[in-house]
CSV table of N, CA, C and O in Angstrom, one decimal:
chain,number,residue,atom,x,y,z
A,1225,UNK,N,14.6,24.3,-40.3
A,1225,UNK,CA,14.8,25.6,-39.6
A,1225,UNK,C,13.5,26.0,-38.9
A,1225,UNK,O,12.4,26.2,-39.6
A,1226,UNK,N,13.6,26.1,-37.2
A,1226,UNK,CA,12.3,26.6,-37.0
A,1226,UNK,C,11.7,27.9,-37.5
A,1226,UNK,O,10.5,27.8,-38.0
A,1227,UNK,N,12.3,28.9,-37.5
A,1227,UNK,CA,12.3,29.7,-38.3
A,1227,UNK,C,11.3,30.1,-39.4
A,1227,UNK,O,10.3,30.9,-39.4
A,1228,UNK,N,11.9,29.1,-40.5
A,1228,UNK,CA,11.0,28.9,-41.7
A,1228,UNK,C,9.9,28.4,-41.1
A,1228,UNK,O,8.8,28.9,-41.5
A,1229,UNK,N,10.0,27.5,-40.3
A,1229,UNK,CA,8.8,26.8,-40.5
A,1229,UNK,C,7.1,28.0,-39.9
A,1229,UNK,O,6.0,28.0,-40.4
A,1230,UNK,N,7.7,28.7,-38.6
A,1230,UNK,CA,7.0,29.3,-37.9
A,1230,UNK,C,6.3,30.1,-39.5
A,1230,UNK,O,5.3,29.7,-40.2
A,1231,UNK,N,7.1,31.2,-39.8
A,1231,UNK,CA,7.0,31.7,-41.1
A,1231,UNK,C,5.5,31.2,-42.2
A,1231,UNK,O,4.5,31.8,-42.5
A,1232,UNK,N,6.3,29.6,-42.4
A,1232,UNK,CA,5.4,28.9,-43.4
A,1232,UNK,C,3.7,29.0,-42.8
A,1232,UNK,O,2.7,29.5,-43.4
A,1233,UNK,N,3.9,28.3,-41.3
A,1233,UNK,CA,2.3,27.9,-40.9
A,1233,UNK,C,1.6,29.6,-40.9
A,1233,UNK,O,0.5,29.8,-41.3
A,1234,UNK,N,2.3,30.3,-40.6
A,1234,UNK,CA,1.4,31.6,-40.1
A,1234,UNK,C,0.7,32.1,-41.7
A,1234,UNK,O,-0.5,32.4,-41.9
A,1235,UNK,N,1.8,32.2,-42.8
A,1235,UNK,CA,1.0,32.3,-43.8
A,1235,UNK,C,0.0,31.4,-44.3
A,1235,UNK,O,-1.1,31.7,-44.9
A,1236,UNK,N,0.4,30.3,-44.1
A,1236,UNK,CA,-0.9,29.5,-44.7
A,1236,UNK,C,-2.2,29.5,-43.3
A,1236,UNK,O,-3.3,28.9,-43.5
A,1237,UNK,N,-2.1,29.8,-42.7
A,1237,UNK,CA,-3.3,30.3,-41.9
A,1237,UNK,C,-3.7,31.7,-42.1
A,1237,UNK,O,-4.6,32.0,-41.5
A,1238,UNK,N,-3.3,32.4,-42.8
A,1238,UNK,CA,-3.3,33.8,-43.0
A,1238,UNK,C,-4.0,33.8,-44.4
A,1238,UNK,O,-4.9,34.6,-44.7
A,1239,UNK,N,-3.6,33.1,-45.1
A,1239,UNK,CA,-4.2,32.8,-46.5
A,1239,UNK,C,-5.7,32.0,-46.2
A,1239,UNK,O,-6.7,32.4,-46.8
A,1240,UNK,N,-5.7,31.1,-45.3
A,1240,UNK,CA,-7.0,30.3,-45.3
A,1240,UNK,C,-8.2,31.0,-44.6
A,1240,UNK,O,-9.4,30.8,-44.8
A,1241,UNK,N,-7.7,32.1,-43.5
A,1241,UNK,CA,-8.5,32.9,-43.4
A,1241,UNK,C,-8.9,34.0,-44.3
A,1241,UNK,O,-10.0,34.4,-44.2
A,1242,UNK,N,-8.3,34.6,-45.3
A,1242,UNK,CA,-8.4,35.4,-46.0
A,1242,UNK,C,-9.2,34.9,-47.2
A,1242,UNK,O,-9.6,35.9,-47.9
A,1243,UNK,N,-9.6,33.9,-47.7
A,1243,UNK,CA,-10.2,33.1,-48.1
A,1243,UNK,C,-11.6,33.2,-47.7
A,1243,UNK,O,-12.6,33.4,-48.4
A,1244,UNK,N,-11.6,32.9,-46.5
A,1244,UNK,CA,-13.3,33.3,-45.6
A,1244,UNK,C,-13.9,34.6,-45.4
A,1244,UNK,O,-15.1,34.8,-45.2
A,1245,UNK,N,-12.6,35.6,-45.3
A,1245,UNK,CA,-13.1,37.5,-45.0
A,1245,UNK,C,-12.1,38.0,-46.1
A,1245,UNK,O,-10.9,38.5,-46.1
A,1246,UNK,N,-13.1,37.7,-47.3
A,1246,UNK,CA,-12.8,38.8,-48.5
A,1246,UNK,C,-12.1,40.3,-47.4
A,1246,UNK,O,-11.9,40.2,-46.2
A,1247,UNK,N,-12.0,41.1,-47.7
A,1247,UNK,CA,-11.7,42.8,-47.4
A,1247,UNK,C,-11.5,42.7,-45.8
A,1247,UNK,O,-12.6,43.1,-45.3
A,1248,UNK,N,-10.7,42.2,-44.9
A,1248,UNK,CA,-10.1,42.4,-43.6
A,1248,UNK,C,-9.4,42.3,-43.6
A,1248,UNK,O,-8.7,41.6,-44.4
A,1249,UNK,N,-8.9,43.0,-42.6
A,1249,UNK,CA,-7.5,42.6,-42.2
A,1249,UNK,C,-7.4,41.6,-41.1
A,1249,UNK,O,-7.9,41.7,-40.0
A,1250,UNK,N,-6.3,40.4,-41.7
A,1250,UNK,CA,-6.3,39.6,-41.3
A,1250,UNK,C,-4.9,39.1,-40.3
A,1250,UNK,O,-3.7,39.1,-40.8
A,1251,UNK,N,-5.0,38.8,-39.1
A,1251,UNK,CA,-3.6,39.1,-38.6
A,1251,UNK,C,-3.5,37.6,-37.8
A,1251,UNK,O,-4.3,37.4,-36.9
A,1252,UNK,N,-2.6,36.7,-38.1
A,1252,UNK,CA,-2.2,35.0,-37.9
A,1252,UNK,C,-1.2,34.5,-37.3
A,1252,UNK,O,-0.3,34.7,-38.1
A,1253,UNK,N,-0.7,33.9,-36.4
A,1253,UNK,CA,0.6,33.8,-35.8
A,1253,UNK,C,0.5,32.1,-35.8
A,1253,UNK,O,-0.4,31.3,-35.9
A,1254,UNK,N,1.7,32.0,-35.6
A,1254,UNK,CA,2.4,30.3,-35.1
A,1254,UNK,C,3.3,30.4,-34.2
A,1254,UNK,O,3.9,31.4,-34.1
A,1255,UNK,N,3.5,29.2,-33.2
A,1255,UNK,CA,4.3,29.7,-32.1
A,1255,UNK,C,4.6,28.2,-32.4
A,1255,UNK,O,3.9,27.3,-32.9
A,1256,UNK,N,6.4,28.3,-32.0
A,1256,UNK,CA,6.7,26.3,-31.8
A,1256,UNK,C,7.7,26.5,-30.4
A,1256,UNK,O,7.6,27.6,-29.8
A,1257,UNK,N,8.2,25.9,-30.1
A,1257,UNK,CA,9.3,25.7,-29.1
A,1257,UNK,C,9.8,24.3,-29.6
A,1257,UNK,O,9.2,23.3,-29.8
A,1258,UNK,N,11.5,24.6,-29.8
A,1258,UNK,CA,12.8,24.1,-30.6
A,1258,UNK,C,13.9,23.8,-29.6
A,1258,UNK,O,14.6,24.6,-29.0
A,1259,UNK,N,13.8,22.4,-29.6
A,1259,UNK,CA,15.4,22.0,-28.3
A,1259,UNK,C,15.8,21.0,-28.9
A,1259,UNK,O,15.1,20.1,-29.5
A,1260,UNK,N,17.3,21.0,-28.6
A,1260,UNK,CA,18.0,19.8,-29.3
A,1260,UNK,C,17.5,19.3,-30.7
A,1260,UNK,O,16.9,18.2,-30.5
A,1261,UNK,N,17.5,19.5,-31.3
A,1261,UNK,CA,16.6,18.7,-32.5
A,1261,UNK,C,15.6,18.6,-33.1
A,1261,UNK,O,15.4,18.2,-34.2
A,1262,UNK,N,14.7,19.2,-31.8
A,1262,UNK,CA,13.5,18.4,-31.6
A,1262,UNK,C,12.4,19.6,-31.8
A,1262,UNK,O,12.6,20.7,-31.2
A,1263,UNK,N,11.0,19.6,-32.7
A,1263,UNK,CA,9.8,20.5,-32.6
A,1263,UNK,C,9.1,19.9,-31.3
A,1263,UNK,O,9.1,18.7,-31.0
A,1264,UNK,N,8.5,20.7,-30.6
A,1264,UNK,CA,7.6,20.5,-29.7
A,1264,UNK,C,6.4,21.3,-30.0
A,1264,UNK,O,6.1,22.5,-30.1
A,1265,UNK,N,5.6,20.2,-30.1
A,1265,UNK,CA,3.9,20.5,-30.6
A,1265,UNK,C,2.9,21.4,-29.6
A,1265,UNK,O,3.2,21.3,-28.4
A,1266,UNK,N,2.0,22.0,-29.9
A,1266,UNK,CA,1.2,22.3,-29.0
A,1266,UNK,C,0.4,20.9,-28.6
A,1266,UNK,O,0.1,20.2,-29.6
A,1267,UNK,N,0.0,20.5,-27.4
A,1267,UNK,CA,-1.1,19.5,-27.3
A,1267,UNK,C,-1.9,19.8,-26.2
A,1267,UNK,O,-1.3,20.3,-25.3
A,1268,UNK,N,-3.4,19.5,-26.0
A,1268,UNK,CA,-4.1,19.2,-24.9
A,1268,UNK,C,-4.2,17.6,-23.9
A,1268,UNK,O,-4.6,17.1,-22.9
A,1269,UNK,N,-3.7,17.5,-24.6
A,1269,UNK,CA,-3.4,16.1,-23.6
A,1269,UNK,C,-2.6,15.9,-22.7
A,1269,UNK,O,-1.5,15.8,-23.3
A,1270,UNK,N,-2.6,15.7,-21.2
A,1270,UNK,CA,-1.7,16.3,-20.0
A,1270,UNK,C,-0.5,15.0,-20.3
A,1270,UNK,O,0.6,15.4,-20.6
A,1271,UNK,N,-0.7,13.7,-20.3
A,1271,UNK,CA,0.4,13.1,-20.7
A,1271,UNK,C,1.5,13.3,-21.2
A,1271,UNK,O,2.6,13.3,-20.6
A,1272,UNK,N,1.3,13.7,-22.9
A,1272,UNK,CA,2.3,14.4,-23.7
A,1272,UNK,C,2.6,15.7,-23.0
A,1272,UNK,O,3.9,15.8,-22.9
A,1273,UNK,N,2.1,16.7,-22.6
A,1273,UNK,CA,2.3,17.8,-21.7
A,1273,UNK,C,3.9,17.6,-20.6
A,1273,UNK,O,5.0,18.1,-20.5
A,1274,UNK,N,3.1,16.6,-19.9
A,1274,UNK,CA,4.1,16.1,-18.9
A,1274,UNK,C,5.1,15.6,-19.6
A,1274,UNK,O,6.2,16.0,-19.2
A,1275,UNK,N,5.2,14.9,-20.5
A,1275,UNK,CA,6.5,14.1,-20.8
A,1275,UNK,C,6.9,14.9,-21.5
A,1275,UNK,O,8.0,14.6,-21.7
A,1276,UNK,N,6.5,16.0,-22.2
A,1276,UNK,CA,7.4,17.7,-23.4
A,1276,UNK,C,8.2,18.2,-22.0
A,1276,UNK,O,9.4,18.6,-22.1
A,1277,UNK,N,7.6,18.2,-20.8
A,1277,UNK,CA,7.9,19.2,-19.9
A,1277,UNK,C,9.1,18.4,-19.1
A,1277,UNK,O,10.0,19.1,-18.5
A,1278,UNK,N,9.2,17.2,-19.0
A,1278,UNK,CA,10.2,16.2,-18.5
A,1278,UNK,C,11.5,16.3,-19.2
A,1278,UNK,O,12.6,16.5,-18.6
A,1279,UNK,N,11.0,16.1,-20.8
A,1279,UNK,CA,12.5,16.3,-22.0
A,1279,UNK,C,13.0,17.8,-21.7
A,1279,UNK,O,14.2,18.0,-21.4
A,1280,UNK,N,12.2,18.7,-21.7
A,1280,UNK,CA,12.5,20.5,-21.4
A,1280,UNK,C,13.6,20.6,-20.1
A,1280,UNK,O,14.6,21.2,-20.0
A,1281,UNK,N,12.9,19.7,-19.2
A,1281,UNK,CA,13.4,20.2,-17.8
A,1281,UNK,C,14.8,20.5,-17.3
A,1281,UNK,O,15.4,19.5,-17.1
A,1282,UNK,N,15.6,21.6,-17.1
A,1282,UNK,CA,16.9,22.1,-17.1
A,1282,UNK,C,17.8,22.0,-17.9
A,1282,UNK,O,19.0,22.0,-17.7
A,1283,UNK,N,16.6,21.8,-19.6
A,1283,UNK,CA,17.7,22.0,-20.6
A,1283,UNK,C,17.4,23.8,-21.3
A,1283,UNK,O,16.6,24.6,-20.8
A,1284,UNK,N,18.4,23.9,-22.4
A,1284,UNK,CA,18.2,25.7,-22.9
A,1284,UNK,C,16.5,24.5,-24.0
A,1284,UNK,O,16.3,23.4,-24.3
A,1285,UNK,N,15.9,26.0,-24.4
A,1285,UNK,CA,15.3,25.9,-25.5
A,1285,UNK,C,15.1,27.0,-26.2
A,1285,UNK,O,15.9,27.9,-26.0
A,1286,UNK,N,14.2,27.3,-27.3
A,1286,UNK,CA,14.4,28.6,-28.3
A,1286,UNK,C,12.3,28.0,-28.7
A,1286,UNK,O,11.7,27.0,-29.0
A,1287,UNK,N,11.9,29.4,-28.4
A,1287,UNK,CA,10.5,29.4,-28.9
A,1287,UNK,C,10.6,30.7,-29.8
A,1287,UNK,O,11.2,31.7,-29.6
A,1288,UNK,N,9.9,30.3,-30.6
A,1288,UNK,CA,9.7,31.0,-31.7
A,1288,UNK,C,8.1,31.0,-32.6
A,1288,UNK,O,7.3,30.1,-33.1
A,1289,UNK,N,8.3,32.8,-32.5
A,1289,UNK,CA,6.6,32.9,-33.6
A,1289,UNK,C,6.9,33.6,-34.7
A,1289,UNK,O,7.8,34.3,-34.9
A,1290,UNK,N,5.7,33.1,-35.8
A,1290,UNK,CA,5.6,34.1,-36.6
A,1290,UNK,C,4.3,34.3,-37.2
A,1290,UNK,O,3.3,33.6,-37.1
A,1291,UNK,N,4.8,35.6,-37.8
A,1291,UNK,CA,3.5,36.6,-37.4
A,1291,UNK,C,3.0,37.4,-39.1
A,1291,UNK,O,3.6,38.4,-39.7
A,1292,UNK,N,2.2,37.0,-39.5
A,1292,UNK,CA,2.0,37.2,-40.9
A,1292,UNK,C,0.7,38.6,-40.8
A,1292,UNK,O,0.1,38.6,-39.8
A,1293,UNK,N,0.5,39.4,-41.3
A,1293,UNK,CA,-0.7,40.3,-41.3
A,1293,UNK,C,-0.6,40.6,-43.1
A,1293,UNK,O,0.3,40.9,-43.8
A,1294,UNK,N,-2.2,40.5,-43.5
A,1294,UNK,CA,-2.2,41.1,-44.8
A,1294,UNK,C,-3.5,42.0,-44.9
A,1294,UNK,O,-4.7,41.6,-44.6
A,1295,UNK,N,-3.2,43.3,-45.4
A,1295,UNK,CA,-4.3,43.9,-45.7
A,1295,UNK,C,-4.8,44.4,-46.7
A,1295,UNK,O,-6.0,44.8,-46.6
């Protein structure tokens, strides 16, 4: 479920920074985009870019964040 998963990463980045700033508030997000089946990764490399954006092209998709804050 993307869902969960957005969920999962934002806390464990929320936790690994809280880890480094004892007493802040610490506020962490994950973003994915979900089509057909399929996770789509963030990447810097225009290749994979182009070919995420080829599979996307005139299909529906669902992007999803999640958003953890602990203080």
């Amino acid at each position: 479920m993307p869902q969960k998963l957005v969920r999962r990463v934002s806390l464990l980045k929320a936790n690994a920074a809280r880890n480094k700033n004892k007493n802040s508030l610490i506020i962490a997000a994950d973003t994915i985009l979900y089509s057909r089946k399929t996770f789509f990764h963030k990447t810097i490399k225009k290749d994979i870019a182009f070919k995420n954006l080829q599979l996307l092209s005139g299909r529906r998709h669902n992007i999803y964040t999640g958003l953890t804050i602990i203080d």
